Tab-separated table of C-alpha atoms in Angstrom:
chain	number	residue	atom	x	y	z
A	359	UNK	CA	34.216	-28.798	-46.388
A	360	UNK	CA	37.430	-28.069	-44.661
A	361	UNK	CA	37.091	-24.383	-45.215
A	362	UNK	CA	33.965	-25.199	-43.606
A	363	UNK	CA	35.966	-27.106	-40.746
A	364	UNK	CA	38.312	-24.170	-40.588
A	365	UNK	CA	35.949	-21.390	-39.678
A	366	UNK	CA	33.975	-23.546	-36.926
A	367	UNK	CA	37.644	-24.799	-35.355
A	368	UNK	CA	38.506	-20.747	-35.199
A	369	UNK	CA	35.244	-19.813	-33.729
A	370	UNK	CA	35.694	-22.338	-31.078
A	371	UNK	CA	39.336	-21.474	-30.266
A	372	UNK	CA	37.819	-17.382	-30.244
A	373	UNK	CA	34.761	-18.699	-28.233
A	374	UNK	CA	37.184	-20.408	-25.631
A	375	UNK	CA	39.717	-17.906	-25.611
A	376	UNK	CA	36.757	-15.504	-24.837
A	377	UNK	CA	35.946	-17.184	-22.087
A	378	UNK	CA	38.961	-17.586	-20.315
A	379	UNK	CA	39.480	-13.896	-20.878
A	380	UNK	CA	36.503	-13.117	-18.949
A	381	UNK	CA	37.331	-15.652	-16.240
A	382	UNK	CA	40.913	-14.147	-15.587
A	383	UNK	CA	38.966	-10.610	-15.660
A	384	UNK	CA	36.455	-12.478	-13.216
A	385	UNK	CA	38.924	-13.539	-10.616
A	386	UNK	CA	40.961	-10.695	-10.616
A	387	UNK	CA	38.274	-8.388	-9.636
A	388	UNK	CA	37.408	-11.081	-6.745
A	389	UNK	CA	41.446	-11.446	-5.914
A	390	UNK	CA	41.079	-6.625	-5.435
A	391	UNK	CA	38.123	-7.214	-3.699
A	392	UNK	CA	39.585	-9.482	-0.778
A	393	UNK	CA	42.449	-7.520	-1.051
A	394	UNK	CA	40.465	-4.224	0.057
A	395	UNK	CA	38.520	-6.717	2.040
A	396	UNK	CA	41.296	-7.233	4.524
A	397	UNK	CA	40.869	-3.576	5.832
A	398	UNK	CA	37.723	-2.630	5.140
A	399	UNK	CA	34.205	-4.523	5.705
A	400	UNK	CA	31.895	-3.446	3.073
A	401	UNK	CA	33.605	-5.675	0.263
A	402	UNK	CA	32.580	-8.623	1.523
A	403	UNK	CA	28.697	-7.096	0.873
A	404	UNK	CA	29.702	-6.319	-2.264
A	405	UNK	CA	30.818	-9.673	-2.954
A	406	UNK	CA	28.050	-11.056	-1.485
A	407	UNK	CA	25.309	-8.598	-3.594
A	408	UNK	CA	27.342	-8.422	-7.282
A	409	UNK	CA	29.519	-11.494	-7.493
A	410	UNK	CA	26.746	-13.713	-9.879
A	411	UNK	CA	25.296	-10.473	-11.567
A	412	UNK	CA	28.757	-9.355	-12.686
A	413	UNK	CA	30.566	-13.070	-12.974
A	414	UNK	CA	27.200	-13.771	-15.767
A	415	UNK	CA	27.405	-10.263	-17.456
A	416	UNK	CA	31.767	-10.615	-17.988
A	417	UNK	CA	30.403	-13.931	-19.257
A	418	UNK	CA	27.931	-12.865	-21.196
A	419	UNK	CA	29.865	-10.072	-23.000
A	420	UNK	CA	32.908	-12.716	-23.767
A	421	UNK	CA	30.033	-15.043	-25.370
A	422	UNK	CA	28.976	-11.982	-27.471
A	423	UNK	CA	32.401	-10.861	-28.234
A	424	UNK	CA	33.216	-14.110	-29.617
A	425	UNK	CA	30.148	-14.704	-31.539
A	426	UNK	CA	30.281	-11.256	-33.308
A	427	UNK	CA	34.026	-12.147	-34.132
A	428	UNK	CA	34.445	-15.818	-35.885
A	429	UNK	CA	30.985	-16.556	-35.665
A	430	UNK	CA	30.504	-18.629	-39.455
A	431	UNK	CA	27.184	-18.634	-40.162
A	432	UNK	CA	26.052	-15.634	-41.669
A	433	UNK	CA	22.489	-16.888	-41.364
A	434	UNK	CA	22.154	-17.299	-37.859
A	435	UNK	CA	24.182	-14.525	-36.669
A	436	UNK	CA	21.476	-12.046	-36.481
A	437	UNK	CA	18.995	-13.863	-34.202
A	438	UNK	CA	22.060	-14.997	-32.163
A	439	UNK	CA	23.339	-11.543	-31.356
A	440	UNK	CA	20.378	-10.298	-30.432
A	441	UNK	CA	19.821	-12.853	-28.022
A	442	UNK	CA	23.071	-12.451	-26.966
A	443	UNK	CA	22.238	-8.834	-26.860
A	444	UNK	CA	18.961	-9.231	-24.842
A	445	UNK	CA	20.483	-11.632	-22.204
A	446	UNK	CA	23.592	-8.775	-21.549
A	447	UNK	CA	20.958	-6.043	-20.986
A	448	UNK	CA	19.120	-8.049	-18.167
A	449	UNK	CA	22.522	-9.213	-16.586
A	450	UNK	CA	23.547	-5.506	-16.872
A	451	UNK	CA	20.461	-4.531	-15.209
A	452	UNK	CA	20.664	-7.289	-12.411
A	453	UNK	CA	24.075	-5.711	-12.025
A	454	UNK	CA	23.122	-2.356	-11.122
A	455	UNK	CA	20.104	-3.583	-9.049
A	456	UNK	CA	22.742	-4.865	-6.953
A	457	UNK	CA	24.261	-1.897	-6.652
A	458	UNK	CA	21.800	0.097	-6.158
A	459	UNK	CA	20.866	-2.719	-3.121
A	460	UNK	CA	24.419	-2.537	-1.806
A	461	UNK	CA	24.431	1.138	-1.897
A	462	UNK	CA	21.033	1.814	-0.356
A	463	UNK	CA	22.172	-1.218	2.771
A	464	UNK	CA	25.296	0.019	3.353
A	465	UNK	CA	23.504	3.291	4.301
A	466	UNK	CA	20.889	1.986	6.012
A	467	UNK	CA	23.491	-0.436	8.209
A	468	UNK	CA	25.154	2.942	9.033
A	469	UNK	CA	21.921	5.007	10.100
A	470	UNK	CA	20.100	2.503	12.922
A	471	UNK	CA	16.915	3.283	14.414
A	472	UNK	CA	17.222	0.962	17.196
A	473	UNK	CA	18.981	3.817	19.311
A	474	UNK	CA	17.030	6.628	21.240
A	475	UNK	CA	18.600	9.780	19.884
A	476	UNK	CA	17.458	8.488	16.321
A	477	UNK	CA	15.980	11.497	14.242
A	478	UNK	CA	18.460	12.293	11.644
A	479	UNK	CA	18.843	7.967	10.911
A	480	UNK	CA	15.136	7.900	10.336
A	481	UNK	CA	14.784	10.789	7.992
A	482	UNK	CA	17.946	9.439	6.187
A	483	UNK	CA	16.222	5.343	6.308
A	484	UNK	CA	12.959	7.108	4.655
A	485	UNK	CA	14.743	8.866	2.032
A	486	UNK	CA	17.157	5.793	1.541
A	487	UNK	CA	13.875	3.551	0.674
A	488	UNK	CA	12.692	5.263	-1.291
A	489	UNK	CA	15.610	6.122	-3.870
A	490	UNK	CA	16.134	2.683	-3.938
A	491	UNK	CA	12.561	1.920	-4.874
A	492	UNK	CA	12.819	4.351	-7.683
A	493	UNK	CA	16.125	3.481	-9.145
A	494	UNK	CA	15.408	0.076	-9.102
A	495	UNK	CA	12.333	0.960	-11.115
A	496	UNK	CA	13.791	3.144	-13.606
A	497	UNK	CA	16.528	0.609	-14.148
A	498	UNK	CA	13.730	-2.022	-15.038
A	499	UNK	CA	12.270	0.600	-17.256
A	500	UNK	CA	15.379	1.620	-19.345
A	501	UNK	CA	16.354	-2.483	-19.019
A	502	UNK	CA	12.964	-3.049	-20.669
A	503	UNK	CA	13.317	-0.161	-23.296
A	504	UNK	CA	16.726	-1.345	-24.417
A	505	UNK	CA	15.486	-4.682	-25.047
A	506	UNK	CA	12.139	-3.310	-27.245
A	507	UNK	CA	14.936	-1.242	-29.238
A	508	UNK	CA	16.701	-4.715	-30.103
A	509	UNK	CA	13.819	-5.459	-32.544
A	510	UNK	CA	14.085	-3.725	-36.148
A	511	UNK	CA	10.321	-3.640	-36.068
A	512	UNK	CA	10.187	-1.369	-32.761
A	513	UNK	CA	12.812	1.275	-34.028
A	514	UNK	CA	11.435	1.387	-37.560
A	515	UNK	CA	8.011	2.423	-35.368
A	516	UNK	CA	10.630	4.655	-32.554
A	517	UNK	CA	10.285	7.819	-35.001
A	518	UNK	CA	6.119	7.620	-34.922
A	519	UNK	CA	6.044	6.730	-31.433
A	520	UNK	CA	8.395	10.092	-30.772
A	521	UNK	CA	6.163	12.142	-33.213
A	522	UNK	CA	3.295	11.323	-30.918
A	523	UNK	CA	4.715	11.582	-27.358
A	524	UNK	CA	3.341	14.795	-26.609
A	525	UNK	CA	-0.474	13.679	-26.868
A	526	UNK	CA	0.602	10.065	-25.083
A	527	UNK	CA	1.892	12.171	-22.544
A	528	UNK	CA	-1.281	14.486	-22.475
A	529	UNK	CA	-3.151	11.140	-22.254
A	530	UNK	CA	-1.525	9.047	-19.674
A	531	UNK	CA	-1.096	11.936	-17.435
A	532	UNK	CA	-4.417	12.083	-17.096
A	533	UNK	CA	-5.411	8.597	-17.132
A	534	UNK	CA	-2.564	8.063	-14.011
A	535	UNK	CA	-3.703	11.327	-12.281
A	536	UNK	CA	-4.256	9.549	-8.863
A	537	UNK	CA	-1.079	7.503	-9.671
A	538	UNK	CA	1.088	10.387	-10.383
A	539	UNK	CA	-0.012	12.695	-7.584
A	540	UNK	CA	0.750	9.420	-5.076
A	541	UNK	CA	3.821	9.513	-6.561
A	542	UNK	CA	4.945	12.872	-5.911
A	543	UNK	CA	3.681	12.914	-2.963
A	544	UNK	CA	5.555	10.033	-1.956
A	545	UNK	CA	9.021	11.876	-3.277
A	546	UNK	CA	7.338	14.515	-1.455
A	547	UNK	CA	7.457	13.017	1.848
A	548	UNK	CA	10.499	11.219	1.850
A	549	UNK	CA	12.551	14.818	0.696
A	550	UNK	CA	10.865	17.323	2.763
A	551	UNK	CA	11.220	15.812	6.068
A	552	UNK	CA	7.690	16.149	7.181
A	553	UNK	CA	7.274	12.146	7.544
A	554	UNK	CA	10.013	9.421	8.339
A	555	UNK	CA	9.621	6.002	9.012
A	556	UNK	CA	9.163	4.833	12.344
A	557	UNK	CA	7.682	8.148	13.358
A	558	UNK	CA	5.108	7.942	16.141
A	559	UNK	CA	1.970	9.968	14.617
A	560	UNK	CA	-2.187	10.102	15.161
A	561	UNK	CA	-3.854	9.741	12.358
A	562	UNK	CA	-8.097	9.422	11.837
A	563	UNK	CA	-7.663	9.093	15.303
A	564	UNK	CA	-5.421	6.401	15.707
A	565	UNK	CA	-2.207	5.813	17.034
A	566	UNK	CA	1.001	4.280	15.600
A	567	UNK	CA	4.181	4.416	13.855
A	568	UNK	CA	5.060	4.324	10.598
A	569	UNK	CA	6.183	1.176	9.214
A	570	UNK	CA	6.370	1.566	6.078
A	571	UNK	CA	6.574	5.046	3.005
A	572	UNK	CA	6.457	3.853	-0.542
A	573	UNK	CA	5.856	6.065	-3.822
A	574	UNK	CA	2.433	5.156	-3.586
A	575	UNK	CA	1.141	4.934	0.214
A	576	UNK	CA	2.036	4.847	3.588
A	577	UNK	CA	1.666	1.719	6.399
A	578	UNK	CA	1.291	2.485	9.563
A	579	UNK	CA	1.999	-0.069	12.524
A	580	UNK	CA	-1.324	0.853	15.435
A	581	UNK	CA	-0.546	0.262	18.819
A	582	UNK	CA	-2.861	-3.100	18.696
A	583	UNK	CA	-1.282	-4.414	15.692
A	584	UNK	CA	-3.028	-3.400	13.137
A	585	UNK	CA	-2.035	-1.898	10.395
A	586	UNK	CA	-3.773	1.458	8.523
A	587	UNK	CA	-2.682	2.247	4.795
A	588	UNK	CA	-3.482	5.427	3.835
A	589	UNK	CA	-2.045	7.050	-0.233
A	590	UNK	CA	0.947	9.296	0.343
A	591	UNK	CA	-1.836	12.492	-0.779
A	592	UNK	CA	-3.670	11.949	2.607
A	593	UNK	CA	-0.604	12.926	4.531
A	594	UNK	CA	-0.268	16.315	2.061
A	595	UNK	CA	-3.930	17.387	2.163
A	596	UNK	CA	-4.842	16.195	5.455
A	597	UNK	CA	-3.708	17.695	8.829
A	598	UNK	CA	-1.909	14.753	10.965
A	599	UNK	CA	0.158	14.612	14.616
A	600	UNK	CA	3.997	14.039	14.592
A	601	UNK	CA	4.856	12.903	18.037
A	602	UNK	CA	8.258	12.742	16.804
A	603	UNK	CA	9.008	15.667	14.599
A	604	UNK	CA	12.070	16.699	16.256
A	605	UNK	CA	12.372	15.035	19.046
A	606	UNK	CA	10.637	12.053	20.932
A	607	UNK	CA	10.333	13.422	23.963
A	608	UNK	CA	6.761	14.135	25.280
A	609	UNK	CA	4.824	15.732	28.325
A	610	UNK	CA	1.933	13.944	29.438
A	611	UNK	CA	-1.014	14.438	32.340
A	612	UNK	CA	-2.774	12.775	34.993
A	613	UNK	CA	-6.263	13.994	36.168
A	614	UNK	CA	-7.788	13.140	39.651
A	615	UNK	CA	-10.826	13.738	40.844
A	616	UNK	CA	-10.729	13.905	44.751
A	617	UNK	CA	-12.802	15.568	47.833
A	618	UNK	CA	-11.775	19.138	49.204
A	619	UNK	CA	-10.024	17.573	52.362
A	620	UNK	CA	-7.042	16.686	49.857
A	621	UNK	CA	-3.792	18.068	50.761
A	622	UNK	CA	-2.055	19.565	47.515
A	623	UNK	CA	1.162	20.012	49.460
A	624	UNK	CA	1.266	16.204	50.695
A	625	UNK	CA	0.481	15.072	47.059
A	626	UNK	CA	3.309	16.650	45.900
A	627	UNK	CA	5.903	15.235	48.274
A	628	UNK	CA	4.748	11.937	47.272
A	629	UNK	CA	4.632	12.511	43.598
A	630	UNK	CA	8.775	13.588	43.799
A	631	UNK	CA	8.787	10.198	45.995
A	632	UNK	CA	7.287	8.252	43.098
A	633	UNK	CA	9.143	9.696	39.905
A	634	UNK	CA	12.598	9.423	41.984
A	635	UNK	CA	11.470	5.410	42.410
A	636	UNK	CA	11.158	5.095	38.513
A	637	UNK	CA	13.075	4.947	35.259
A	638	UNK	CA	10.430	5.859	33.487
A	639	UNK	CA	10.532	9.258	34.065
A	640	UNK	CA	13.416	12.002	32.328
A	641	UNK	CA	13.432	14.129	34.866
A	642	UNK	CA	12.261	17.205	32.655
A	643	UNK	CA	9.137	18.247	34.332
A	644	UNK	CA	7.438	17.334	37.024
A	645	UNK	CA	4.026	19.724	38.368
A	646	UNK	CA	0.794	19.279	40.521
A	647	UNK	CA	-1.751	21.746	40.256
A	648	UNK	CA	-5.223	21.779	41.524
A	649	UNK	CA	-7.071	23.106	38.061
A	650	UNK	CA	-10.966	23.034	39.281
A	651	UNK	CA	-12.427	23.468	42.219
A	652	UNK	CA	-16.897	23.051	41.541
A	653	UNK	CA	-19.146	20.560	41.938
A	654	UNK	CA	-18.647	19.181	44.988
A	655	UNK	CA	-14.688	17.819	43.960
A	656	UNK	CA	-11.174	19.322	43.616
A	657	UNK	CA	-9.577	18.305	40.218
A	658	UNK	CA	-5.582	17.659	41.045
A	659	UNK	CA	-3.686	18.048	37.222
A	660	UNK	CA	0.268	16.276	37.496
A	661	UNK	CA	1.879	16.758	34.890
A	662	UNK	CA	5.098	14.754	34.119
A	663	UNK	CA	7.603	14.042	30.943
A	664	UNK	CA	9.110	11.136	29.367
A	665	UNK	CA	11.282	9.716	27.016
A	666	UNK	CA	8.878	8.853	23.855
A	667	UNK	CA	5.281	8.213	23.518
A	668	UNK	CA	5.115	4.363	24.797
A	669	UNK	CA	7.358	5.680	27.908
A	670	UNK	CA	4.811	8.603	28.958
A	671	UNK	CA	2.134	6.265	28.883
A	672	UNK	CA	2.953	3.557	31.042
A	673	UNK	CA	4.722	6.305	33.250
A	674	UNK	CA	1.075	7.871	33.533
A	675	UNK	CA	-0.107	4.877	34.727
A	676	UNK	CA	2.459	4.010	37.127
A	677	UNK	CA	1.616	7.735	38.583
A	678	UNK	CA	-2.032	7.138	38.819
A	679	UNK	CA	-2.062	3.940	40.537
A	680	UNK	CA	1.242	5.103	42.693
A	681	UNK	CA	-1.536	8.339	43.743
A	682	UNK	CA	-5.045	6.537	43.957
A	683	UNK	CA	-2.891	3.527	46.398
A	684	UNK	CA	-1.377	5.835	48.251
A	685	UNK	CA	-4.264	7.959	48.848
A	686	UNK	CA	-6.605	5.030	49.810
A	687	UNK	CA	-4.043	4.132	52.750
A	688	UNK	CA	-2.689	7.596	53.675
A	689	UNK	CA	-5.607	10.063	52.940
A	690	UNK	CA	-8.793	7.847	53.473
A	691	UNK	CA	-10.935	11.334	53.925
A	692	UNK	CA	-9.496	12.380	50.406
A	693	UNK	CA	-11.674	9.921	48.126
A	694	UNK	CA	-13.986	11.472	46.042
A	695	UNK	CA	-17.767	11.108	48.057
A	696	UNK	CA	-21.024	12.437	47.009
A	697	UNK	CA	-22.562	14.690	49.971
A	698	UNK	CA	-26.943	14.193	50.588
A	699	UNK	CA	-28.255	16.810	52.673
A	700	UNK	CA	-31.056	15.067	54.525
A	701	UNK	CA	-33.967	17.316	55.959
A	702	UNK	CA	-37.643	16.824	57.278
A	703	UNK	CA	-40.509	19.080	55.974
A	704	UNK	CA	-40.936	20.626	59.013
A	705	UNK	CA	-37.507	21.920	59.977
A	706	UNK	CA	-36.726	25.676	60.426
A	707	UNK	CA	-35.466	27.637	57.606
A	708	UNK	CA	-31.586	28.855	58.413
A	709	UNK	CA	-30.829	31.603	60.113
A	710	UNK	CA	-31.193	34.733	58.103
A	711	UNK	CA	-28.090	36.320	56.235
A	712	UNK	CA	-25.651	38.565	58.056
A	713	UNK	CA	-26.770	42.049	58.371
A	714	UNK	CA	-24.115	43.545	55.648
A	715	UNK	CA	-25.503	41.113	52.994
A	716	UNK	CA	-27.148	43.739	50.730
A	717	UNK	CA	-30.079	41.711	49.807
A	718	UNK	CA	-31.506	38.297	51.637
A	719	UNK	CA	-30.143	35.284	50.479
A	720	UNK	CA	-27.287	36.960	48.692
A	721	UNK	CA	-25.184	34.198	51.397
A	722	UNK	CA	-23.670	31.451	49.468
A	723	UNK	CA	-24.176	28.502	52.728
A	724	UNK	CA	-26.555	30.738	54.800
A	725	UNK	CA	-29.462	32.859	54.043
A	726	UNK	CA	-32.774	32.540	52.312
A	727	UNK	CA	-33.812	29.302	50.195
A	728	UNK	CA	-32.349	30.565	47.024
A	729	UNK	CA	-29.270	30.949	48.738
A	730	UNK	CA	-29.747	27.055	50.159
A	731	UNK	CA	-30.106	25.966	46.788
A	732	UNK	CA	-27.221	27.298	45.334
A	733	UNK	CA	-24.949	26.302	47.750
A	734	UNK	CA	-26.381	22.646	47.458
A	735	UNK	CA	-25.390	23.008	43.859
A	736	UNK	CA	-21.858	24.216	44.284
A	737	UNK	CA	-21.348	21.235	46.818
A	738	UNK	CA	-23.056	18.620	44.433
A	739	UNK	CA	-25.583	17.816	47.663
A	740	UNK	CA	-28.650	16.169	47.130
A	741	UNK	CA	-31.320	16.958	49.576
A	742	UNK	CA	-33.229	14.295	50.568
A	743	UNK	CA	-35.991	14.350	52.976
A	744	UNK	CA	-36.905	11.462	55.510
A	745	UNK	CA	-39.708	9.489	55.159
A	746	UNK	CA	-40.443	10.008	58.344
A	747	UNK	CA	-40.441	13.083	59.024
A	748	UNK	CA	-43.003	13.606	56.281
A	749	UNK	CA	-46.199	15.779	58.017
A	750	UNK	CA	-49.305	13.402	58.708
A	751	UNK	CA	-51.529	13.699	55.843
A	752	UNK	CA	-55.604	14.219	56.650
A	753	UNK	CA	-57.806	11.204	56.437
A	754	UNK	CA	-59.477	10.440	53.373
A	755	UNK	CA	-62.862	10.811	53.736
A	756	UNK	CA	-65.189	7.764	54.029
C-alpha cells in the first residue's frame, strides 16, 4: 500500500511538474511574440490565430509526457496514451490550420482588390484561396489518417489495405471522375491565370464577376444579384469573355439613328463638350462616325472608353441622353421622321431621265416608275394616295 502511495505521489509531482514546464514554454513564446510585436504588426495575428491551438497542444504533450513517464497503472496505460495520443493529433492539426489561416490572410491583407490598378492582387487572392482550401484539407486528411493508425486493429489491416491500393485507386478514380476532373480544373484555374476572382466575365450570356473559385465550382456575382454556379470544367471546355484579362479598361459604343439633315461636324463638338463635363470618361478614345447611310436614316456610331465595365456603361448612357437632349433643343430637324409621298391617281408621271442616262429609268429620284420606286425605297417613303383624288368610278348599273 505505500509502494502503492509512492508511485501515485511521483506521478502527480511528474504530472505537475509537466505542466508547469509547458506553461513556462507557453508564456515565453507569448513574452517573443510581443517582443517582435513591438516592431512589427503581423504577431499580433499570429497571436490572435495560434495562441489556444498551440497553448492546448504544449498542454497536451506535457499531459502525455507525464503519463508515459510515472504513469502506475500498467493496465490503463494503453487506452490512456492513445487518447492522449488522439487528442495531440487534432490539437496539432488545429495548429497548423491556423497557420495555414494566418499565412493565407496575411497575404491576402497585403494584395487588396479594392484599388483600380488591381490585376496582379486578384490573380494572387485566387491562387491564395485556393491553397488554403487544399492544405486545410489535406491536413484534415493526414489528421484523420494518423488517428486510424492509433488503433492496433487498423495497422494490423495497413499491409492489406497497401497490397490493394492499386485497384482502390483504379476504382475510386473512376467512381470520382466528375469529382476529380472539378478538381483539377479548379487547381487549373487558380495556377494558370486564365480566371481570378473578382474578374468581370459573360458567361451563357450573362454578366458578372466572379465571387467566388473553389476546387469544385465557380460563383459568379450577376449584375442583378443573382448568383450563377457553374463546375470549374465549364470554364476549361467552354469558351467564356474576360472583361478583365489584363486590364479593366474597356471601349464601348453608342448608336443613333437620326434624319440626313444631321450635322456630323456639330455632333462632334458637342460630344468633346460632354466627355470634358464628366469623370466618367478616361480620356483614351473618343470617335463619331456616321456608319450607314439607307433607309431613309443616317446611323451616327460614338465610340468612347472607360475605366472598367460598370464605368463604360453608365458613361454610355450619360452620352446618349447628353446627344438625344441636346439634339431635341439644338437640331429639332435632326430627329429621326418617316417620309409618305402622297399622290393622286391622276397625276403626271415625272419628267423623263436626262438624256445621258443610258436606259429610261436608270435615274435614282427621276425617271421612269421603276426608277420612282426605288428611290421611294432608298428614302423609306410610303406613297400614299388621297382619297380624294381617287378617279370617279362608273355607276353601277340598276
Amino acid at each position: 500500500m505505500h509502494v502503492f502511495d509512492n508511485a501515485w505521489l511521483n506521478f502527480a509531482v511528474t504530472f505537475v511538474a509537466c505542466v508547469v514546464v509547458a506553461t513556462i514554454v507557453t508564456l515565453l513564446v507569448a513574452w517573443i511574440a510581443r517582443l517582435v510585436a513591438r516592431r512589427r504588426s503581423w504577431p499580433h495575428r499570429l497571436v490572435h490565430h495560434a495562441r489556444l491551438p498551440f497553448r492546448t497542444l504544449v498542454l497536451l504533450a506535457g499531459m502525455w509526457t507525464a503519463v508515459g513517464l510515472a504513469f502506475p497503472e500498467a493496465s490503463w496505460l494503453p487506452a490512456l496514451t492513445q487518447l492522449l495520443s488522439i487528442l495531440v493529433i487534432i490539437a496539432a492539426a488545429w495548429l497548423l490550420g491556423a497557420l495555414v489561416t494566418f499565412a493565407t490572410d496575411l497575404t491576402l491583407g497585403r494584395n487588396r482588390i479594392d484599388v483600380p490598378d488591381n490585376r496582379v492582387a486578384r490573380r494572387i487572392r485566387t491562387q491564395t484561396l485556393i491553397v488554403r482550401r487544399l492544405a486545410i484539407a489535406l491536413i484534415v486528411v493526414i489528421a484523420l489518417g494518423a488517428i486510424l493508425l492509433t488503433f492496433p486493429a487498423v495497422r494490423a489491416v495497413g499491409a492489406s489495405v497497401l497490397a490493394s491500393a492499386g485497384i482502390a485507386s483504379i476504382v475510386a478514380g473512376l467512381a470520382a471522375q466528375t469529382v476529380l476532373a472539378n478538381m483539377f480544373a479548379g487547381l487549373q484555374l487558380a495556377f494558370s491565370d486564365a480566371l481570378r476572382v473578382d474578374d468581370v466575365v459573360v458567361v451563357e450570356d450573362e454578366w458578372g464577376r466572379v465571387g467566388e473559385i473553389t476546387l469544385s465550382y465557380v460563383v459568379l456575382d450577376l449584375w442583378d444579384d443573382r448568383r450563377l454556379v457553374l463546375p470549374c470544367t465549364y470554364f476549361t471546355t467552354q469558351p467564356f469573355q474576360n472583361w478583365t484579362r489584363r486590364g479593366s479598361e474597356l471601349l464601348g459604343s453608342v448608336e443613333l439613328d437620326v434624319d440626313w439633315r444631321v450635322s456630323p461636324a456639330r455632333m462632334r463638338e458637342h460630344l468633346d463638350d460632354v466627355l470634358a463635363r464628366t469623370d466618367l470618361w478616361d480620356g483614351r478614345a473618343s470617335v463619331l462616325q456616321v456608319t450607314e447611310a439607307t433607309g431613309g436614316l443616317v446611323r451616327i456610331r460614338i465610340l468612347v472608353t472607360a475605366a472598367d465595365a460598370p464605368t463604360l456603361f453608365d458613361l454610355r448612357c450619360h452620352v446618349r441622353e447628353a446627344m438625344v437632349t441636346w439634339m431635341q433643343h439644338t437640331m429639332p430637324a435632326a430627329l429621326p421622321v418617316q417620309r409618305v409621298l402622297v399622290t393622286s391617281a391622276g397625276d403626271p408621271q415625272p419628267a423623263p431621265a436626262r438624256e445621258h442616262s443610258p436606259e429610261p429609268g436608270a435615274g435614282l429620284f427621276t425617271g421612269s416608275a421603276e426608277a420612282e420606286e426605288r428611290a421611294s425605297a432608298f428614302t423609306n417613303a410610303i406613297p400614299v394616295i388621297r382619297p380624294e383624288d381617287d378617279p370617279p368610278r362608273p355607276p353601277r348599273e340598276a
